Coordinates of C-alpha atoms and ligand atoms in Angstrom, one line a residue:
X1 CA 4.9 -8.9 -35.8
X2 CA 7.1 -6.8 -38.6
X3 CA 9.7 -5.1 -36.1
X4 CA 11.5 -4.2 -39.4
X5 CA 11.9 -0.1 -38.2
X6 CA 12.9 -0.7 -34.7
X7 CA 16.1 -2.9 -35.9
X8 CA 17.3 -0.3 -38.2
X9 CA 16.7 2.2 -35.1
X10 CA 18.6 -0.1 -32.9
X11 CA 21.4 -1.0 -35.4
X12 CA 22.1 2.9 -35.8
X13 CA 21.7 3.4 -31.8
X14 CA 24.4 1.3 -31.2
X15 CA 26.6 3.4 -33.4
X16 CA 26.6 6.2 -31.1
X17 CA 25.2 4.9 -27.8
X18 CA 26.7 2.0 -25.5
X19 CA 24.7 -1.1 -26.3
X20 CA 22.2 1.3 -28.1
X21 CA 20.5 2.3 -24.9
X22 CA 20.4 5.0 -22.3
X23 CA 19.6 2.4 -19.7
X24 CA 20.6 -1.0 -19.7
X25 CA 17.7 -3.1 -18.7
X26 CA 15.9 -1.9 -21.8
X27 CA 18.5 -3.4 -24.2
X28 CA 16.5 -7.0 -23.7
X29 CA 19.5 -8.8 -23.4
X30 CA 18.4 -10.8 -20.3
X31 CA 15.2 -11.7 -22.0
X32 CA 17.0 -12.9 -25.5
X33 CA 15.9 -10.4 -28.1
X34 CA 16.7 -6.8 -29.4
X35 CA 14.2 -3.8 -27.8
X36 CA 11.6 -2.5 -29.6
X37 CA 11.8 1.5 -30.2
X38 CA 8.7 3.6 -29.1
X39 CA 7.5 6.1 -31.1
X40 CA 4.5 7.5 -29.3
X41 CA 2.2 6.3 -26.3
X42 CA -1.7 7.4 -25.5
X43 CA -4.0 5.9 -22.7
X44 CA -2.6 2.4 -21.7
X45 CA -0.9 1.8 -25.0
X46 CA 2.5 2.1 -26.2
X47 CA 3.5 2.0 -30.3
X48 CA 6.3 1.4 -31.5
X49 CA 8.2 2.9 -34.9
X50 CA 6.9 -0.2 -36.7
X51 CA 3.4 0.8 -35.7
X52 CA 2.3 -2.0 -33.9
X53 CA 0.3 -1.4 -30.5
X54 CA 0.8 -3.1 -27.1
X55 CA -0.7 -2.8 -23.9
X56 CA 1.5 -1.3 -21.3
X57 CA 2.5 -2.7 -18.2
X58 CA 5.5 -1.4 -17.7
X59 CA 4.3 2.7 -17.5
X60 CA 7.8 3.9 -17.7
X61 CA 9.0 1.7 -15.0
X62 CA 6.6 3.4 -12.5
X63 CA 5.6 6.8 -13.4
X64 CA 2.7 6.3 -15.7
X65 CA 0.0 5.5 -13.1
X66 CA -2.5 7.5 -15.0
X67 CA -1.5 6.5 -18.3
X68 CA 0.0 7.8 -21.5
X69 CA -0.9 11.3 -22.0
X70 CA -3.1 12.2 -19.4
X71 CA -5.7 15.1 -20.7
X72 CA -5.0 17.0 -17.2
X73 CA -1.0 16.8 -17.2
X74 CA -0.6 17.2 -20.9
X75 CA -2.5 20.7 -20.4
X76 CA 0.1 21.5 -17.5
X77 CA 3.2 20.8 -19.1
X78 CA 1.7 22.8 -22.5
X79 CA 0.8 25.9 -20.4
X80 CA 3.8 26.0 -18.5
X81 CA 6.0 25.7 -21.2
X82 CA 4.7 28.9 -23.3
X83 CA 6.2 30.7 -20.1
X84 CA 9.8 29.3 -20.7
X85 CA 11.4 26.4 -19.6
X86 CA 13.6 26.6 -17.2
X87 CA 15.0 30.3 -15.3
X88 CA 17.8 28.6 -12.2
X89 CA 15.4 30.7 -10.1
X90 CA 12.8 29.8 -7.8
X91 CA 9.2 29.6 -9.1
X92 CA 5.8 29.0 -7.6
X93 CA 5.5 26.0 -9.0
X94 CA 7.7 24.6 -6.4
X95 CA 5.8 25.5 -3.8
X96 CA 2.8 23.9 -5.5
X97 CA 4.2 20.7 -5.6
X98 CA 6.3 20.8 -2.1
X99 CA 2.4 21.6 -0.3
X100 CA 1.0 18.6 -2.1
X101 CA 3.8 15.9 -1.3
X102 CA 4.0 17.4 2.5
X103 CA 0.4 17.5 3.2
X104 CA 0.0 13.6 1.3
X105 CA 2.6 12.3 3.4
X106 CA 3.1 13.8 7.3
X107 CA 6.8 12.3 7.9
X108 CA 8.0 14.9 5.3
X109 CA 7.8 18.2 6.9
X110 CA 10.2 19.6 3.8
X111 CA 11.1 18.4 0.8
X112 CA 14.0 19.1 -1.4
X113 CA 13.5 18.3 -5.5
X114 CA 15.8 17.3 -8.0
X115 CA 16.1 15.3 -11.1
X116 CA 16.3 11.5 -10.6
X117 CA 15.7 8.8 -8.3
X118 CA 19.2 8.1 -8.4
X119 CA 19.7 12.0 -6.9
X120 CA 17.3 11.8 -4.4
X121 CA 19.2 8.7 -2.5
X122 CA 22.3 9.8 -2.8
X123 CA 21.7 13.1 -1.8
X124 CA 19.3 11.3 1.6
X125 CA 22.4 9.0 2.3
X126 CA 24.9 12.4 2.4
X127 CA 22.1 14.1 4.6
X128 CA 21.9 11.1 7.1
X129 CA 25.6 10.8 7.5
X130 CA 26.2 14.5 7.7
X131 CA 23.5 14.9 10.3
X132 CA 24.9 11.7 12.1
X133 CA 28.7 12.1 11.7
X134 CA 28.7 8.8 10.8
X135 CA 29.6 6.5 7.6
X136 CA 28.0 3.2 7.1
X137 CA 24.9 2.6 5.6
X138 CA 22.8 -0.7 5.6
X139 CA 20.5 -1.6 2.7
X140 CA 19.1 -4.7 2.1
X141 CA 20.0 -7.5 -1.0
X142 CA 18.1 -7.1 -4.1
X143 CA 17.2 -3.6 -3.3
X144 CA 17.6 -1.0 -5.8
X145 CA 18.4 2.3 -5.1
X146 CA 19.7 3.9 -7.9
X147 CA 22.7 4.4 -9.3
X148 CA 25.2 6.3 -6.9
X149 CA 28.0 4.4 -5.9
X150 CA 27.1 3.5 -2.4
X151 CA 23.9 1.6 -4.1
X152 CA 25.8 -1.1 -6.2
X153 CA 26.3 -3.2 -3.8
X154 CA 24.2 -6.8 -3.6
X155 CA 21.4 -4.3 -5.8
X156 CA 18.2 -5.1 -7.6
X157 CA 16.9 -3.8 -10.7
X158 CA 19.8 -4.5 -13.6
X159 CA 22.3 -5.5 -11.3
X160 CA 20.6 -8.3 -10.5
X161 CA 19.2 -8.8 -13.8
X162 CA 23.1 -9.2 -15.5
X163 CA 24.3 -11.0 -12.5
X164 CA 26.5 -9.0 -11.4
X165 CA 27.6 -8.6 -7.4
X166 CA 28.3 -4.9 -7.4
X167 CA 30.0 -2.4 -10.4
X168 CA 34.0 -1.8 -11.4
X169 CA 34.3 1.8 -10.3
X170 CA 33.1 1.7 -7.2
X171 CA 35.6 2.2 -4.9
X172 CA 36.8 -0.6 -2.3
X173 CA 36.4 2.8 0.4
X174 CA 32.6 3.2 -0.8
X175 CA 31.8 -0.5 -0.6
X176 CA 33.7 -0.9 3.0
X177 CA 31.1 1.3 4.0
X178 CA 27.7 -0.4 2.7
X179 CA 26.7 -3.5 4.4
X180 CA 23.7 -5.7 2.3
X181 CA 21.7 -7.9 4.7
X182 CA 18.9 -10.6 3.6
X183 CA 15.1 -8.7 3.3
X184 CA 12.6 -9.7 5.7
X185 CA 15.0 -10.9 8.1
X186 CA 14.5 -9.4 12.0
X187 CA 17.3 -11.6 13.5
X188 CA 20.5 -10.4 10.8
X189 CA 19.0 -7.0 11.3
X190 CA 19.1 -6.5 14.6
X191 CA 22.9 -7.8 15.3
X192 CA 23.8 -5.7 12.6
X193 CA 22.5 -2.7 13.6
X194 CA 23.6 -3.5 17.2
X195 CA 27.0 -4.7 16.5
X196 CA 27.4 -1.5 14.4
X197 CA 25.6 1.2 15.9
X198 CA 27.6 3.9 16.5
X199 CA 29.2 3.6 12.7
X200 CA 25.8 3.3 10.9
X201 CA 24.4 6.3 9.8
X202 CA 21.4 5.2 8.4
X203 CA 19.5 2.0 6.9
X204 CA 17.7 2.7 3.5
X205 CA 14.9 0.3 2.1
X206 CA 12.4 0.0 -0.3
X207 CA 9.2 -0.5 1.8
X208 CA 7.4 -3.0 -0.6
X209 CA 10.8 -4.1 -2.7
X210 CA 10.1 -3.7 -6.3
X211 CA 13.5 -4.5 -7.7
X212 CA 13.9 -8.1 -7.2
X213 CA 10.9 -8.1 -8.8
X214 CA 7.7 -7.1 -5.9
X215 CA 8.4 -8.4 -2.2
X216 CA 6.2 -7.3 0.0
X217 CA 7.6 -6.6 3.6
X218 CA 7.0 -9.8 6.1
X219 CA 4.6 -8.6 8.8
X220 CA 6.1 -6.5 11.7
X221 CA 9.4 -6.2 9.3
X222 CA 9.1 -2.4 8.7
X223 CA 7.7 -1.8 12.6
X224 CA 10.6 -3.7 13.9
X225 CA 13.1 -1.7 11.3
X226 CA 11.4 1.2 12.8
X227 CA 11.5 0.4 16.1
X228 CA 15.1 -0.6 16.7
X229 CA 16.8 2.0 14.5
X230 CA 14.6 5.0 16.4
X231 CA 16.4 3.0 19.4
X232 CA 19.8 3.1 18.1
X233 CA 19.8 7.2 16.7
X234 CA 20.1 5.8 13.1
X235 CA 18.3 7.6 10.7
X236 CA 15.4 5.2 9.0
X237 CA 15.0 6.1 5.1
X238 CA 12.2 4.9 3.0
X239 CA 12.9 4.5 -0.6
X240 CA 9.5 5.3 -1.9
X241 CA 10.8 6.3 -5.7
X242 CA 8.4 3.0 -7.2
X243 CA 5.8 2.9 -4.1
X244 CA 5.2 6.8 -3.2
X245 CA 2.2 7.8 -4.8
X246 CA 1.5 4.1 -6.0
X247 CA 0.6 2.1 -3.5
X248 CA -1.3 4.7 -1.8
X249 CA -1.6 8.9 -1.8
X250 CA 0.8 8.7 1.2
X251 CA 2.8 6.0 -0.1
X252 CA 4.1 2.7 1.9
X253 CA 4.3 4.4 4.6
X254 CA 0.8 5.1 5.0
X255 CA 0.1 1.7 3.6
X256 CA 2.1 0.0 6.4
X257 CA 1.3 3.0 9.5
X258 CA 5.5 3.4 9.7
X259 CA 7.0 6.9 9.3
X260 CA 10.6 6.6 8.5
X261 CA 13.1 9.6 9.0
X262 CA 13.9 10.0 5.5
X263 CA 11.7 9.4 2.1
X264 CA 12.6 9.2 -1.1
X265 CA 10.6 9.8 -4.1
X266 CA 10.8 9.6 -7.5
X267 CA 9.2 8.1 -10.7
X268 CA 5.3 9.1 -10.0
X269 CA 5.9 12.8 -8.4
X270 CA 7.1 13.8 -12.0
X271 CA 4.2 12.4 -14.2
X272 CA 6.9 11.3 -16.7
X273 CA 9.0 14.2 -16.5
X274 CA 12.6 13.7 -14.6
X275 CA 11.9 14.7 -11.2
X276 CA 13.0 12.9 -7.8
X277 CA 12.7 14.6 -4.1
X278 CA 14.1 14.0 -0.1
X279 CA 12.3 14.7 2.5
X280 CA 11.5 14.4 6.6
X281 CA 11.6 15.6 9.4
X282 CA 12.8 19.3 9.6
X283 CA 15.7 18.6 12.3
X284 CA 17.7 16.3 9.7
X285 CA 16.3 18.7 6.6
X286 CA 17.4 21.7 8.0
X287 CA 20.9 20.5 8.1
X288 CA 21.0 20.8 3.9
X289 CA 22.8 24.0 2.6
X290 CA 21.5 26.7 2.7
X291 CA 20.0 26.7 6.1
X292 CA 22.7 23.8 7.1
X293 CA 26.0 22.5 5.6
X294 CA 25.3 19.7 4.3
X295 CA 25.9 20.5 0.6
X296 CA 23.2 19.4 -2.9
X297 CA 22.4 21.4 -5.4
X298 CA 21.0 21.4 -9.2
X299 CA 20.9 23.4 -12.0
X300 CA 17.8 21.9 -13.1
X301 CA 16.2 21.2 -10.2
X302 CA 12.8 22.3 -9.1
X303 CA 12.5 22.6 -13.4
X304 CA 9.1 24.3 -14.0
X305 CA 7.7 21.7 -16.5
X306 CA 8.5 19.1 -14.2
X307 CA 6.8 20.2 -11.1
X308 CA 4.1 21.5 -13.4
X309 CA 3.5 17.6 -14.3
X310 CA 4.3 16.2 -10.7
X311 CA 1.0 18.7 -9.6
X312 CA -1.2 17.9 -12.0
X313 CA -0.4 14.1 -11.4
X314 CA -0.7 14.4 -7.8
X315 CA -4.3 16.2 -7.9
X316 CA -5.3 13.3 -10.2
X317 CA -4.4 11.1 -7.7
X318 CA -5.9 12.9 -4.8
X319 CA -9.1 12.2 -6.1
X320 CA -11.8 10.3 -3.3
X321 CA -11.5 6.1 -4.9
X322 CA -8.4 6.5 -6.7
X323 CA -6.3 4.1 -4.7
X324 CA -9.2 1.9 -3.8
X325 CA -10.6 1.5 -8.0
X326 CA -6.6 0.4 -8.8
X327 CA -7.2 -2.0 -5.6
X328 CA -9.8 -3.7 -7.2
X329 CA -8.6 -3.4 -10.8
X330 CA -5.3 -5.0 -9.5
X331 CA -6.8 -7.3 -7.4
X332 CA -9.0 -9.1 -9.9
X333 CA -6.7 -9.3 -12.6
X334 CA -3.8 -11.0 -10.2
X335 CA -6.4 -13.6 -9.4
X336 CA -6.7 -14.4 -13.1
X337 CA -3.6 -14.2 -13.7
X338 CA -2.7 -16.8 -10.6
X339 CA -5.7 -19.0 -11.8
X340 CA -4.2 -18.8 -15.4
X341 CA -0.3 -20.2 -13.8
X342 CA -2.6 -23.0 -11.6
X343 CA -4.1 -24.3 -14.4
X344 CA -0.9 -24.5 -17.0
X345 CA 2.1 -24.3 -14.8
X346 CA 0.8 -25.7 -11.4
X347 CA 3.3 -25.3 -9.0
X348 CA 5.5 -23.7 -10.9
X349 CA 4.8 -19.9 -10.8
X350 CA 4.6 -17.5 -7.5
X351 CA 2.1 -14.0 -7.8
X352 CA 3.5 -11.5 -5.9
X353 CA 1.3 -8.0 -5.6
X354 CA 1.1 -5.1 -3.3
X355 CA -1.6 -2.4 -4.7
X356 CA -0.7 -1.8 -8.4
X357 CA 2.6 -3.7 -8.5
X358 CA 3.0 -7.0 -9.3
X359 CA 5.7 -10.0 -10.1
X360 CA 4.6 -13.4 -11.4
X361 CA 8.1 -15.3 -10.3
X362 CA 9.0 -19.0 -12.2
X363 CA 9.6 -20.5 -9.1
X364 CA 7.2 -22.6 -6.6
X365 CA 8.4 -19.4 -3.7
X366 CA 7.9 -18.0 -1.8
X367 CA 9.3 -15.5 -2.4
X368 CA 10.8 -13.1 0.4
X369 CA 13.8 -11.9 -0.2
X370 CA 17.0 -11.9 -2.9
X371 CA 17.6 -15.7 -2.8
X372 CA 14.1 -17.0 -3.4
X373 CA 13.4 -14.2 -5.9
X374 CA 16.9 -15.4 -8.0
X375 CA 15.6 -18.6 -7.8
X376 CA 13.2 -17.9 -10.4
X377 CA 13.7 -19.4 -13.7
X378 CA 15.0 -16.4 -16.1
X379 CA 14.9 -18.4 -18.8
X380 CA 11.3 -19.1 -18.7
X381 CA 10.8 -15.7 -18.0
X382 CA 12.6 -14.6 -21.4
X383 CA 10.4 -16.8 -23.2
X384 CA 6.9 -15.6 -22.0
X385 CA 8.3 -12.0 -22.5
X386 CA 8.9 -13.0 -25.8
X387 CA 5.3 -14.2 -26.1
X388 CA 4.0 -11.8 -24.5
X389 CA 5.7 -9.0 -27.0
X390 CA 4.9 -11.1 -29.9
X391 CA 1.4 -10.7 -29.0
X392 CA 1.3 -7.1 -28.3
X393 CA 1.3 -7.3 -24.5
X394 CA 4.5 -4.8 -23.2
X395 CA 6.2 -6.4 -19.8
X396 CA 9.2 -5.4 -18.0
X397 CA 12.1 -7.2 -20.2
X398 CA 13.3 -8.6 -17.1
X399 CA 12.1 -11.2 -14.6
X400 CA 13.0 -8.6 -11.1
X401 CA 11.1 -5.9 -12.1
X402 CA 7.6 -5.2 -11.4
X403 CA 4.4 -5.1 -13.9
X404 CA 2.3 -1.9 -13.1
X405 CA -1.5 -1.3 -13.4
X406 CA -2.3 2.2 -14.3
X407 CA -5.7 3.9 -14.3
X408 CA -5.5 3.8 -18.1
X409 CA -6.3 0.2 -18.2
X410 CA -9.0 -1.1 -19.5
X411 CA -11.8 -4.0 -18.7
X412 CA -10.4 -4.8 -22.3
X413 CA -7.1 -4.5 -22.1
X414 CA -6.7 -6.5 -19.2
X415 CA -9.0 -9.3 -20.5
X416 CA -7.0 -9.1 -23.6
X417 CA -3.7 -9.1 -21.5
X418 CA -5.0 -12.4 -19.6
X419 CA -5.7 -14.5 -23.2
X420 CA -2.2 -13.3 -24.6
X421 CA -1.0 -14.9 -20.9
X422 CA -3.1 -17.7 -21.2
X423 CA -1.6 -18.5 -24.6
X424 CA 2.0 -18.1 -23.7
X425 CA 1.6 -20.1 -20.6
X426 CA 0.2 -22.9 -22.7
X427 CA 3.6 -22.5 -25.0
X428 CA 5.9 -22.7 -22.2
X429 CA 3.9 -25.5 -20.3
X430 CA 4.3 -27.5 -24.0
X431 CA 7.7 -26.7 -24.3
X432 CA 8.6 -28.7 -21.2
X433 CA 7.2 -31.9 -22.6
Ligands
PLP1 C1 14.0 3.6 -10.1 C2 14.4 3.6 -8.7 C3 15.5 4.4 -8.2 C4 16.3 5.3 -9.1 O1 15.5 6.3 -9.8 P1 16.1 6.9 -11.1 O2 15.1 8.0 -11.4 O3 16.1 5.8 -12.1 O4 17.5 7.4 -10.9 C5 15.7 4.4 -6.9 N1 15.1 3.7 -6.0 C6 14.1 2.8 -6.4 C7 13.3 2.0 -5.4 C8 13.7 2.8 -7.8 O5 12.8 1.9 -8.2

């Protein structure tokens, strides 16, 4: 494959830009090659500036359910956009998008938008301590939650990816006030909350975790996170930025039956424009400025193209069998796929998958939490991503991330996906001998 174009783009993007990218993970570095620069995308398909064609699993990291280019959102974005682009006033847009997240998910009575992921946590971490007068906040190993200070502690995502235990720059005050504890463990849960209780403000998790790559929560983990933090008057946040609108219309919590306090959205709600949003109940909510003093703010929030995208994403999804045709389209091609890692790598491989997200881990597993899932062997990931780009097939270039199924798929693109797999897996099994 003649990548000739994207090394020229990358030699010059390193000129100006730190390590040539706007995010790190997409740099390749953990999977041993230089990225690939995109030039366009339609459907389920990605091309890059060389011109070759792959089939896309990553969607943007989350937000391309539907696909590339989606006839209904590219028609919202294009008519909003003759009407300007952005006023710092309020619009009816808003309001559009703010009915359909309340009425898909009932724990979020109002919902504040903003720009990022990143914003929406940070500004749901202020809110719980604000309304709680207290400080700490628990989150859970190998969780990602953007990149706010508070978050880079034990995180998923790239931190875990580079190796790295938290960030220079975050302040020994901010990381005195974080406490990591093992996923899908009751026991270390409940004598921390207990031991802490009236200093923790809130615990924030990713229902299904999708930044170690995907761990699903153990049964009864999110009722008894639920349970015992309802006890204690600590406010429960859901990071939903990778499962809300992906797992189901109503997200993980809908999936699992366990309202949280808190949710966080992100990645899906914008239809692959920057948009992120915090909401829940309206007794913490109404504690944000201007009704309350709890202080956020954004020049670009609420931005017109953005919601016009979240809508017409949403309404997509909102149609009767969406969820349940992703089901099945996800379900069959993870049994392939496990069949495929039986067959060439027995023993060797775990499949995790919730919905439409999915992690095939190097490593017998299970895997359940941070140290199973770094037990996977990187290296062998790196390779099959490398076979896998080679042969036009576009994965996450990093082992603790997810791979999505969009609607966009395919029965051909899949099939296609599972040879290309089928091939590498041969490669790496023959490379052992
Ligand atoms: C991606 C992600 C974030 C951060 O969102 P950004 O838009 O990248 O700032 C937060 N939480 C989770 C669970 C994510 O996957």
């Amino acid at each position: 494959m003649n990548t000739k174009r994207s090394q020229e783009l990358f030699a010059k993007a390193c000129r100006h830009i730190p390590g040539g990218v706007n995010s790190p993970v997409r740099a390749c570095k953990s999977v041993g090659c230089d990225p690939v620069f995109i030039e366009r995308a339609a459907g389920s398909k990605v091309y890059d500036a060389d011109g070759n064609e792959y089939v896309d699993f990553v969607c943007s990291w989350g937000p391309m359910i539907l696909g590339h280019n989606h006839p209904a959102v590219v028609a919202a974005i294009r008519e909003t956009l003759e009407s300007g682009t952005s006023f710092g006033a309020p619009t009816s847009k808003e309001i559009e998008l703010a009915e359909l997240v309340t009425s898909a998910l009932p724990a979020v009575e109002k919902v504040r938008f903003v720009s990022s992921g990143t914003e929406a946590t940070m500004s749901a971490v202020r809110l719980a301590r604000g309304f709680t007068g207290r400080s700490k906040v628990i989150k859970f190993d190998g969780c990602y939650h953007g990149h706010a200070d508070s978050f880079l502690i034990k995180a998923g995502s790239g931190v875990v990816t580079l190796g790295i235990p938290g960030s220079p720059g975050v302040p020994e005050d901010i990381v005195k006030n974080t406490i990591s504890i093992p996923y899908n463990d009751p026991a270390t849960l409940e004598k921390t909350l207990r031991d802490d209780k009236l200093d923790i403000a809130c615990v924030i998790v990713e229902p299904v975790a999708g930044n170690m790559g995907v761990v699903a929560p153990a049964p009864g983990f999110l009722a008894t996170l639920r349970q015992l933090t309802a006890e204690l008057g600590i406010v429960l946040i859901f990071d939903e930025v990778i499962t809300g609108f992906r797992l189901s219309l109503g997200g993980a919590q809908e999936y699992y039956g366990v309202q949280p306090d808190l949710t966080c959205l992100g990645k899906v709600i914008g239809g692959g424009l920057p948009v992120g949003a915090y909401g829940g109940k309206k007794e913490i909510m109404d504690h944000i400025a201007p009704d309350g003093p709890v202080y956020q703010a954004g020049t670009l929030s609420g931005n017109p193209l953005a919601m016009a995208a979240g809508a017409a994403t949403l309404r997509e999804l909102a149609q009767p069998g969406f969820y349940e045709q992703l089901e099945t389209k996800a379900a069959g091609f993870a049994g392939e796929l496990a069949a495929l890692a039986d067959k060439y790598l027995p023993g060797q491989t775990t499949l995790n998958r919730v919905g439409s997200m999915m992690t095939t881990f190097f490593t017998p597993g299970p895997v359940t939490d941070h140290a199973s899932a770094t037990r996977s062997d990187t290296d062998r990931y790196a390779a099959h991503y490398r076979n896998m780009r080679s042969q036009g097939i576009w994965l996450a270039p990093a082992q603790f991330e997810a791979a999505f199924i969009s609607a966009a798929q395919s029965e051909a693109d899949l099939a296609l996906a599972l040879e290309k797999t089928e091939w590498s897996f041969k490669q790496l099994a023959a490379a052992d001998k």
